[in-house]
Amino acid sequence: ATDFNTEDYYWTLGKCLEIEDVVKKHIAIMDKYDPKKNIALMVDEWGTWWDVEPGTIPGHLFQQNTMRDAFVAALTLHVFHKYTDRVKMANIAQIVNVLQSMILTKGKDMVLTPTYHVFEMYKVHQDATFLPMDLICDKEKVRDNREVPVVSASASRDSQGKIHISLANVDPRQSENIHIDLQNVTIKSVNGRILTASSINDYNTFDSPETFCSSKRIICLGVIGMVSAPPFFQDYIFIVYVFYVFVKRRNKPPSDLTVSLALADKIGAWL
C-alpha cells in the first residue's frame, strides 16, 4: 500500500479511471430498457485492494492509505458525479480498518486517512446540481496503453447558488496553472481548501496522525481567474457566491489547464 514508485502510481490511477467504461456500458443497457430512468444504477465496493500490512491478520484486509488512494477516491467520485442521472449509490470498500478505509483504529486510537479527507471535502457536492464541464489538460502515458489526465475536475451548484469546483492535480512533479474565465460575473467571495503531502507515498499513522489534513486557503479571482495547483495536490473547493459561473477556454501555455464549465439542469445529487 505504501511501497510503490511513480510508474505504479500512474498505473493505478489509469486503472481506476476504467470504472467509467464499466458505468457507461451498464448505462447503455439500462437506457435501452429503461429510457425514463426509473431504475437507478448502484456501484458496489469500489476502491483499492493492496497487500495487508505486516503483522496484521491477512483475512482482515487491513491496509494503509496514501496520497495514491486519495487520488483514486477523487477520480472515481468525479466519474460517478458525471453520471448522477443514473448512478444513485456508490459504496467504497470499506469504511473502517478494511481495504481503502476512511478510518483506521487501534485500541482507543483513531487515524483519519487521506481518503477520509477527500470524502469530507467533497461533501459540498451533496444535494447539489451537477455542472458539466469540458477539461483540457496534458496526459501522462503509462504502461498497458493507458493515459491519465494530469488534472481531474468536477463541479456543482448548491441550493444557495454557491458553485464548488473540485480539482485534483495528479502530477507528482510540477504545478498546473488553471485558467478560469468568469464572464461578466460579480464575485462576492472565493475561498478554497487543499489536501497535499510532501510525497505520494505519505500516510497518516497512529504516531503521526496529521501528516495528511485538509487546510484552508484563500484564493483571489477576478473576472479572469487563475490558480496554481501544486504537484499532486488533491483538491481546491471554490465557493463562488453567485447564481452561475461560465468558464470558457482560453489560449494557454502547453502545461496549463483550461476548464470549460457550462450550467445544466439538476440531474441528481452527489452520492
CSV table of N, CA, C and O in Angstrom, one decimal, residues 157-265:
chain,number,residue,atom,x,y,z
A,157,ARG,N,-23.5,23.2,-8.2
A,157,ARG,CA,-24.0,24.4,-7.6
A,157,ARG,C,-25.0,24.0,-6.6
A,157,ARG,O,-25.9,23.2,-6.8
A,158,ASP,N,-24.9,24.6,-5.4
A,158,ASP,CA,-25.8,24.2,-4.3
A,158,ASP,C,-27.1,25.0,-4.3
A,158,ASP,O,-27.2,25.9,-5.1
A,159,SER,N,-27.9,24.8,-3.3
A,159,SER,CA,-29.2,25.5,-3.2
A,159,SER,C,-29.1,26.9,-2.9
A,159,SER,O,-30.1,27.7,-3.2
A,160,GLN,N,-28.0,27.4,-2.4
A,160,GLN,CA,-27.8,28.8,-2.1
A,160,GLN,C,-27.1,29.5,-3.3
A,160,GLN,O,-26.7,30.7,-3.2
A,161,GLY,N,-26.8,28.8,-4.4
A,161,GLY,CA,-26.2,29.4,-5.5
A,161,GLY,C,-24.7,29.4,-5.5
A,161,GLY,O,-24.0,29.9,-6.4
A,162,LYS,N,-24.1,28.7,-4.5
A,162,LYS,CA,-22.6,28.6,-4.4
A,162,LYS,C,-22.1,27.5,-5.4
A,162,LYS,O,-22.7,26.5,-5.5
A,163,ILE,N,-21.1,27.8,-6.1
A,163,ILE,CA,-20.5,26.9,-7.0
A,163,ILE,C,-19.2,26.3,-6.4
A,163,ILE,O,-18.3,27.1,-6.0
A,164,HIS,N,-19.1,25.0,-6.4
A,164,HIS,CA,-18.0,24.3,-5.9
A,164,HIS,C,-17.3,23.6,-7.0
A,164,HIS,O,-17.9,22.8,-7.7
A,165,ILE,N,-16.0,23.8,-7.2
A,165,ILE,CA,-15.2,23.2,-8.2
A,165,ILE,C,-14.1,22.4,-7.5
A,165,ILE,O,-13.3,22.9,-6.8
A,166,SER,N,-14.1,21.1,-7.7
A,166,SER,CA,-13.1,20.2,-7.1
A,166,SER,C,-12.1,19.9,-8.2
A,166,SER,O,-12.4,19.4,-9.3
A,167,LEU,N,-10.8,20.1,-7.8
A,167,LEU,CA,-9.7,19.8,-8.8
A,167,LEU,C,-8.7,18.9,-8.1
A,167,LEU,O,-8.4,19.0,-7.0
A,168,ALA,N,-8.1,18.0,-9.0
A,168,ALA,CA,-7.1,17.1,-8.5
A,168,ALA,C,-5.9,17.1,-9.5
A,168,ALA,O,-6.1,16.7,-10.6
A,169,ASN,N,-4.8,17.6,-9.1
A,169,ASN,CA,-3.6,17.6,-9.9
A,169,ASN,C,-2.8,16.4,-9.5
A,169,ASN,O,-2.1,16.4,-8.5
A,170,VAL,N,-2.8,15.4,-10.4
A,170,VAL,CA,-2.1,14.1,-10.0
A,170,VAL,C,-0.7,14.1,-10.4
A,170,VAL,O,0.0,13.1,-10.1
A,171,ASP,N,-0.2,15.1,-11.0
A,171,ASP,CA,1.2,15.2,-11.4
A,171,ASP,C,2.1,15.3,-10.2
A,171,ASP,O,2.0,16.3,-9.4
A,172,PRO,N,3.0,14.4,-9.9
A,172,PRO,CA,3.9,14.4,-8.7
A,172,PRO,C,5.1,15.3,-8.9
A,172,PRO,O,5.9,15.5,-8.0
A,173,ARG,N,5.2,15.9,-10.1
A,173,ARG,CA,6.5,16.7,-10.4
A,173,ARG,C,6.3,18.2,-10.5
A,173,ARG,O,7.2,18.9,-10.2
A,174,GLN,N,5.1,18.6,-11.0
A,174,GLN,CA,5.0,20.0,-11.3
A,174,GLN,C,3.6,20.6,-11.1
A,174,GLN,O,2.6,19.8,-11.0
A,175,SER,N,3.6,21.9,-10.9
A,175,SER,CA,2.3,22.6,-10.7
A,175,SER,C,1.6,22.7,-12.1
A,175,SER,O,2.2,22.6,-13.1
A,176,GLU,N,0.3,23.0,-12.0
A,176,GLU,CA,-0.5,23.2,-13.2
A,176,GLU,C,-1.2,24.6,-13.0
A,176,GLU,O,-1.9,24.8,-12.0
A,177,ASN,N,-1.0,25.5,-14.0
A,177,ASN,CA,-1.7,26.8,-13.9
A,177,ASN,C,-3.1,26.6,-14.5
A,177,ASN,O,-3.3,26.1,-15.6
A,178,ILE,N,-4.1,27.0,-13.7
A,178,ILE,CA,-5.5,26.7,-14.1
A,178,ILE,C,-6.2,28.1,-14.4
A,178,ILE,O,-6.3,29.0,-13.6
A,179,HIS,N,-6.6,28.2,-15.6
A,179,HIS,CA,-7.3,29.5,-16.1
A,179,HIS,C,-8.8,29.3,-16.1
A,179,HIS,O,-9.3,28.4,-16.6
A,180,ILE,N,-9.4,30.3,-15.5
A,180,ILE,CA,-10.9,30.3,-15.4
A,180,ILE,C,-11.4,31.7,-15.8
A,180,ILE,O,-11.0,32.7,-15.3
A,181,ASP,N,-12.2,31.7,-16.8
A,181,ASP,CA,-12.7,33.0,-17.4
A,181,ASP,C,-14.2,33.1,-16.9
A,181,ASP,O,-15.1,32.4,-17.3
A,182,LEU,N,-14.4,34.0,-15.9
A,182,LEU,CA,-15.8,34.2,-15.4
A,182,LEU,C,-16.4,35.5,-16.1
A,182,LEU,O,-16.1,36.6,-15.7
A,183,GLN,N,-17.2,35.2,-17.1
A,183,GLN,CA,-17.7,36.3,-17.9
A,183,GLN,C,-18.7,37.1,-17.2
A,183,GLN,O,-19.8,36.6,-16.8
A,184,ASN,N,-18.5,38.4,-17.0
A,184,ASN,CA,-19.5,39.3,-16.5
A,184,ASN,C,-20.1,38.8,-15.2
A,184,ASN,O,-21.3,39.0,-15.0
A,185,VAL,N,-19.4,38.2,-14.4
A,185,VAL,CA,-19.9,37.7,-13.1
A,185,VAL,C,-19.2,38.5,-12.0
A,185,VAL,O,-18.0,38.6,-11.9
A,186,THR,N,-20.1,39.0,-11.1
A,186,THR,CA,-19.6,39.7,-9.9
A,186,THR,C,-19.4,38.7,-8.8
A,186,THR,O,-20.3,38.0,-8.4
A,187,ILE,N,-18.1,38.5,-8.4
A,187,ILE,CA,-17.8,37.5,-7.4
A,187,ILE,C,-17.8,38.2,-6.0
A,187,ILE,O,-17.0,39.2,-5.8
A,188,LYS,N,-18.5,37.8,-5.1
A,188,LYS,CA,-18.5,38.3,-3.7
A,188,LYS,C,-17.4,37.8,-2.9
A,188,LYS,O,-16.8,38.5,-2.1
A,189,SER,N,-17.2,36.5,-3.0
A,189,SER,CA,-16.2,35.8,-2.2
A,189,SER,C,-15.8,34.5,-2.8
A,189,SER,O,-16.6,33.8,-3.4
A,190,VAL,N,-14.5,34.2,-2.7
A,190,VAL,CA,-13.9,33.0,-3.2
A,190,VAL,C,-12.9,32.4,-2.1
A,190,VAL,O,-12.1,33.2,-1.6
A,191,ASN,N,-13.0,31.2,-1.8
A,191,ASN,CA,-12.0,30.6,-0.9
A,191,ASN,C,-11.8,29.1,-1.3
A,191,ASN,O,-12.6,28.5,-2.1
A,192,GLY,N,-10.8,28.5,-0.8
A,192,GLY,CA,-10.5,27.1,-1.2
A,192,GLY,C,-9.8,26.4,-0.1
A,192,GLY,O,-9.3,26.9,0.9
A,193,ARG,N,-9.8,25.0,-0.2
A,193,ARG,CA,-9.1,24.1,0.7
A,193,ARG,C,-8.2,23.2,-0.1
A,193,ARG,O,-8.5,22.9,-1.3
A,194,ILE,N,-7.2,22.7,0.5
A,194,ILE,CA,-6.2,21.9,-0.2
A,194,ILE,C,-5.8,20.7,0.6
A,194,ILE,O,-5.7,20.8,1.8
A,195,LEU,N,-5.6,19.6,0.0
A,195,LEU,CA,-5.1,18.4,0.6
A,195,LEU,C,-3.8,17.9,-0.1
A,195,LEU,O,-3.9,17.7,-1.3
A,196,THR,N,-2.7,17.9,0.5
A,196,THR,CA,-1.5,17.5,-0.2
A,196,THR,C,-0.5,17.0,0.9
A,196,THR,O,-0.8,16.9,2.1
A,197,ALA,N,0.7,16.5,0.4
A,197,ALA,CA,1.7,16.0,1.3
A,197,ALA,C,3.0,16.2,0.6
A,197,ALA,O,3.1,16.5,-0.6
A,198,SER,N,4.1,15.8,1.3
A,198,SER,CA,5.4,16.0,0.7
A,198,SER,C,5.8,14.9,-0.3
A,198,SER,O,6.7,15.0,-1.1
A,199,SER,N,5.1,13.8,-0.2
A,199,SER,CA,5.3,12.6,-1.1
A,199,SER,C,4.0,11.9,-1.4
A,199,SER,O,3.1,11.8,-0.5
A,200,ILE,N,3.9,11.3,-2.5
A,200,ILE,CA,2.8,10.5,-2.9
A,200,ILE,C,2.7,9.2,-2.0
A,200,ILE,O,1.6,8.6,-1.9
A,201,ASN,N,3.8,8.9,-1.4
A,201,ASN,CA,3.8,7.7,-0.5
A,201,ASN,C,3.5,8.0,1.0
A,201,ASN,O,3.4,7.1,1.8
A,202,ASP,N,3.3,9.3,1.3
A,202,ASP,CA,3.0,9.6,2.7
A,202,ASP,C,1.6,9.1,3.1
A,202,ASP,O,0.7,8.9,2.3
A,203,TYR,N,1.5,8.9,4.4
A,203,TYR,CA,0.3,8.4,5.0
A,203,TYR,C,0.3,8.8,6.5
A,203,TYR,O,1.3,9.1,7.1
A,204,ASN,N,-0.9,8.7,7.1
A,204,ASN,CA,-1.1,9.0,8.5
A,204,ASN,C,-0.9,7.7,9.3
A,204,ASN,O,-1.3,6.7,8.9
A,205,THR,N,-0.2,7.9,10.4
A,205,THR,CA,0.0,6.8,11.3
A,205,THR,C,-0.5,7.2,12.7
A,205,THR,O,-0.9,8.3,13.0
A,206,PHE,N,-0.6,6.2,13.6
A,206,PHE,CA,-1.0,6.5,15.0
A,206,PHE,C,0.0,7.4,15.7
A,206,PHE,O,-0.4,8.1,16.6
A,207,ASP,N,1.2,7.3,15.3
A,207,ASP,CA,2.2,8.2,15.9
A,207,ASP,C,2.2,9.6,15.3
A,207,ASP,O,2.6,10.6,15.9
A,208,SER,N,1.9,9.6,14.0
A,208,SER,CA,1.8,10.9,13.2
A,208,SER,C,0.5,11.0,12.5
A,208,SER,O,0.4,10.7,11.3
A,209,PRO,N,-0.6,11.3,13.2
A,209,PRO,CA,-1.9,11.2,12.6
A,209,PRO,C,-2.3,12.3,11.7
A,209,PRO,O,-3.4,12.3,11.1
A,210,GLU,N,-1.5,13.4,11.6
A,210,GLU,CA,-1.8,14.6,10.8
A,210,GLU,C,-0.8,14.9,9.7
A,210,GLU,O,-0.6,16.0,9.4
A,211,THR,N,-0.2,13.8,9.2
A,211,THR,CA,0.7,14.0,8.0
A,211,THR,C,-0.2,14.6,6.9
A,211,THR,O,0.2,15.4,6.1
A,212,PHE,N,-1.4,14.0,6.8
A,212,PHE,CA,-2.4,14.5,5.9
A,212,PHE,C,-3.5,15.2,6.6
A,212,PHE,O,-4.1,14.6,7.6
A,213,CYS,N,-3.8,16.4,6.3
A,213,CYS,CA,-5.1,17.0,6.8
A,213,CYS,C,-5.4,18.2,5.8
A,213,CYS,O,-4.5,18.8,5.3
A,214,SER,N,-6.6,18.4,5.6
A,214,SER,CA,-7.0,19.5,4.6
A,214,SER,C,-6.9,20.8,5.3
A,214,SER,O,-7.2,21.0,6.5
A,215,SER,N,-6.4,21.8,4.6
A,215,SER,CA,-6.2,23.1,5.2
A,215,SER,C,-7.0,24.2,4.3
A,215,SER,O,-7.2,23.9,3.2
A,216,LYS,N,-7.3,25.3,5.0
A,216,LYS,CA,-8.0,26.3,4.3
A,216,LYS,C,-7.0,27.3,3.6
A,216,LYS,O,-5.9,27.6,4.1
A,217,ARG,N,-7.4,27.8,2.5
A,217,ARG,CA,-6.5,28.7,1.8
A,217,ARG,C,-7.4,29.7,1.0
A,217,ARG,O,-8.4,29.3,0.4
A,218,ILE,N,-7.1,31.0,1.1
A,218,ILE,CA,-7.8,32.0,0.3
A,218,ILE,C,-7.3,32.1,-1.1
A,218,ILE,O,-6.1,32.2,-1.3
A,219,ILE,N,-8.2,32.1,-2.0
A,219,ILE,CA,-7.8,32.2,-3.4
A,219,ILE,C,-8.5,33.4,-4.0
A,219,ILE,O,-9.7,33.6,-3.9
A,220,CYS,N,-7.8,34.3,-4.6
A,220,CYS,CA,-8.3,35.6,-5.2
A,220,CYS,C,-8.5,35.4,-6.7
A,220,CYS,O,-7.6,35.1,-7.4
A,221,LEU,N,-9.7,35.7,-7.1
A,221,LEU,CA,-10.1,35.6,-8.6
A,221,LEU,C,-10.7,36.9,-9.0
A,221,LEU,O,-11.5,37.4,-8.3
A,222,GLY,N,-10.3,37.3,-10.2
A,222,GLY,CA,-11.0,38.5,-10.8
A,222,GLY,C,-12.0,38.0,-11.8
A,222,GLY,O,-12.4,36.9,-11.8
A,223,VAL,N,-12.2,38.8,-12.8
A,223,VAL,CA,-13.1,38.4,-13.9
A,223,VAL,C,-12.4,37.2,-14.7
A,223,VAL,O,-13.0,36.3,-15.1
A,224,ILE,N,-11.1,37.4,-14.8
A,224,ILE,CA,-10.2,36.3,-15.3
A,224,ILE,C,-9.5,35.6,-14.1
A,224,ILE,O,-8.8,36.3,-13.5
A,225,GLY,N,-9.8,34.4,-13.9
A,225,GLY,CA,-9.3,33.7,-12.7
A,225,GLY,C,-8.2,32.8,-13.0
A,225,GLY,O,-8.2,32.1,-14.0
A,226,MET,N,-7.2,32.7,-12.2
A,226,MET,CA,-6.1,31.8,-12.3
A,226,MET,C,-5.6,31.3,-11.0
A,226,MET,O,-5.4,32.1,-10.1
A,227,VAL,N,-5.4,30.0,-10.8
A,227,VAL,CA,-4.8,29.5,-9.6
A,227,VAL,C,-3.7,28.5,-10.1
A,227,VAL,O,-3.7,28.0,-11.2
A,228,SER,N,-2.8,28.3,-9.2
A,228,SER,CA,-1.7,27.4,-9.4
A,228,SER,C,-1.8,26.2,-8.5
A,228,SER,O,-1.9,26.3,-7.3
A,229,ALA,N,-2.0,25.0,-9.1
A,229,ALA,CA,-2.1,23.8,-8.3
A,229,ALA,C,-0.8,23.1,-8.1
A,229,ALA,O,-0.1,22.7,-9.1
A,230,PRO,N,-0.3,23.0,-6.9
A,230,PRO,CA,1.0,22.4,-6.7
A,230,PRO,C,1.0,20.9,-7.0
A,230,PRO,O,-0.1,20.3,-7.2
A,231,PRO,N,2.2,20.3,-7.2
A,231,PRO,CA,2.3,18.9,-7.6
A,231,PRO,C,1.5,18.0,-6.6
A,231,PRO,O,1.5,18.2,-5.4
A,232,PHE,N,0.8,17.1,-7.2
A,232,PHE,CA,-0.1,16.1,-6.6
A,232,PHE,C,-0.9,16.7,-5.5
A,232,PHE,O,-1.2,16.1,-4.4
A,233,PHE,N,-1.4,17.9,-5.7
A,233,PHE,CA,-2.4,18.4,-4.7
A,233,PHE,C,-3.7,17.8,-5.0
A,233,PHE,O,-4.1,17.4,-6.1
A,234,GLN,N,-4.5,17.6,-3.9
A,234,GLN,CA,-5.7,16.9,-4.0
A,234,GLN,C,-6.8,17.7,-4.5
A,234,GLN,O,-7.6,17.3,-5.4
A,235,ASP,N,-7.1,18.8,-3.9
A,235,ASP,CA,-8.4,19.4,-4.1
A,235,ASP,C,-8.5,20.9,-3.7
A,235,ASP,O,-8.1,21.2,-2.6
A,236,TYR,N,-9.0,21.7,-4.6
A,236,TYR,CA,-9.4,23.0,-4.2
A,236,TYR,C,-11.0,23.0,-4.3
A,236,TYR,O,-11.5,22.5,-5.3
A,237,ILE,N,-11.6,23.5,-3.3
A,237,ILE,CA,-13.0,23.7,-3.4
A,237,ILE,C,-13.3,25.2,-3.5
A,237,ILE,O,-13.0,26.0,-2.6
A,238,PHE,N,-13.7,25.6,-4.7
A,238,PHE,CA,-14.0,27.0,-4.9
A,238,PHE,C,-15.5,27.3,-4.5
A,238,PHE,O,-16.4,26.6,-4.9
A,239,ILE,N,-15.7,28.3,-3.7
A,239,ILE,CA,-17.0,28.6,-3.3
A,239,ILE,C,-17.3,30.0,-3.9
A,239,ILE,O,-16.7,31.0,-3.4
A,240,VAL,N,-18.1,30.1,-4.9
A,240,VAL,CA,-18.4,31.3,-5.6
A,240,VAL,C,-19.9,31.7,-5.2
A,240,VAL,O,-20.8,31.0,-5.6
A,241,TYR,N,-20.0,32.9,-4.6
A,241,TYR,CA,-21.3,33.3,-4.2
A,241,TYR,C,-22.0,34.1,-5.3
A,241,TYR,O,-22.3,35.2,-5.2
A,242,VAL,N,-22.4,33.3,-6.3
A,242,VAL,CA,-23.1,33.8,-7.4
A,242,VAL,C,-24.1,32.7,-7.8
A,242,VAL,O,-23.9,31.6,-7.5
A,243,PHE,N,-25.1,33.1,-8.7
A,243,PHE,CA,-26.0,32.0,-9.1
A,243,PHE,C,-25.5,31.2,-10.3
A,243,PHE,O,-26.0,30.2,-10.5
A,244,TYR,N,-24.5,31.7,-11.0
A,244,TYR,CA,-24.0,30.9,-12.0
A,244,TYR,C,-22.6,31.4,-12.4
A,244,TYR,O,-22.2,32.5,-12.1
A,245,VAL,N,-21.8,30.5,-12.9
A,245,VAL,CA,-20.5,30.8,-13.4
A,245,VAL,C,-20.4,30.2,-14.8
A,245,VAL,O,-20.8,29.0,-15.0
A,246,PHE,N,-19.8,30.9,-15.7
A,246,PHE,CA,-19.5,30.3,-17.0
A,246,PHE,C,-18.0,30.4,-17.2
A,246,PHE,O,-17.4,31.5,-17.2
A,247,VAL,N,-17.4,29.3,-17.5
A,247,VAL,CA,-15.9,29.2,-17.7
A,247,VAL,C,-15.6,28.8,-19.1
A,247,VAL,O,-16.1,27.7,-19.5
A,248,LYS,N,-14.9,29.5,-19.8
A,248,LYS,CA,-14.6,29.1,-21.2
A,248,LYS,C,-13.1,28.9,-21.5
A,248,LYS,O,-12.3,29.3,-20.7
A,249,ARG,N,-12.8,28.3,-22.6
A,249,ARG,CA,-11.4,28.0,-23.0
A,249,ARG,C,-10.7,29.3,-23.4
A,249,ARG,O,-11.3,30.2,-23.9
A,250,ARG,N,-9.4,29.3,-23.0
A,250,ARG,CA,-8.6,30.4,-23.3
A,250,ARG,C,-7.3,29.9,-23.9
A,250,ARG,O,-6.9,28.8,-23.7
A,251,ASN,N,-6.5,30.8,-24.6
A,251,ASN,CA,-5.2,30.4,-25.0
A,251,ASN,C,-4.3,30.2,-23.8
A,251,ASN,O,-4.4,30.9,-22.8
A,252,LYS,N,-3.4,29.2,-23.9
A,252,LYS,CA,-2.7,28.8,-22.7
A,252,LYS,C,-1.4,28.2,-23.1
A,252,LYS,O,-1.2,27.7,-24.2
A,253,PRO,N,-0.4,28.3,-22.2
A,253,PRO,CA,0.9,27.5,-22.4
A,253,PRO,C,0.6,26.0,-22.4
A,253,PRO,O,-0.4,25.6,-21.9
A,254,PRO,N,1.4,25.2,-23.1
A,254,PRO,CA,1.1,23.8,-23.2
A,254,PRO,C,0.9,23.1,-21.8
A,254,PRO,O,0.2,22.1,-21.8
A,255,SER,N,1.6,23.5,-20.8
A,255,SER,CA,1.5,22.8,-19.5
A,255,SER,C,0.3,23.3,-18.7
A,255,SER,O,0.0,22.8,-17.6
A,256,ASP,N,-0.5,24.3,-19.2
A,256,ASP,CA,-1.6,24.8,-18.4
A,256,ASP,C,-2.9,24.0,-18.6
A,256,ASP,O,-3.0,23.2,-19.6
A,257,LEU,N,-3.8,24.2,-17.7
A,257,LEU,CA,-5.1,23.5,-17.8
A,257,LEU,C,-6.1,24.6,-18.0
A,257,LEU,O,-6.1,25.7,-17.5
A,258,THR,N,-7.1,24.3,-18.9
A,258,THR,CA,-8.2,25.2,-19.1
A,258,THR,C,-9.5,24.4,-18.8
A,258,THR,O,-9.7,23.3,-19.2
A,259,VAL,N,-10.3,25.0,-17.9
A,259,VAL,CA,-11.6,24.4,-17.6
A,259,VAL,C,-12.7,25.1,-18.3
A,259,VAL,O,-12.8,26.3,-18.2
A,260,SER,N,-13.6,24.3,-18.9
A,260,SER,CA,-14.8,24.9,-19.5
A,260,SER,C,-16.0,24.4,-18.8
A,260,SER,O,-16.3,23.2,-18.8
A,261,LEU,N,-16.7,25.3,-18.1
A,261,LEU,CA,-17.8,24.9,-17.3
A,261,LEU,C,-19.1,25.4,-17.8
A,261,LEU,O,-19.3,26.6,-18.0
A,262,ALA,N,-20.1,24.6,-18.0
A,262,ALA,CA,-21.4,25.0,-18.5
A,262,ALA,C,-22.5,24.6,-17.5
A,262,ALA,O,-22.4,23.6,-16.9
A,263,LEU,N,-23.5,25.4,-17.4
A,263,LEU,CA,-24.6,25.1,-16.5
A,263,LEU,C,-25.5,24.0,-17.1
A,263,LEU,O,-25.7,23.9,-18.3
A,264,ALA,N,-26.2,23.3,-16.2
A,264,ALA,CA,-27.2,22.3,-16.6
A,264,ALA,C,-28.3,22.2,-15.6
A,264,ALA,O,-28.1,22.7,-14.4
A,265,ASP,N,-29.4,21.7,-16.0
A,265,ASP,CA,-30.5,21.4,-15.0
A,265,ASP,C,-30.0,20.4,-14.0
A,265,ASP,O,-29.2,19.5,-14.3
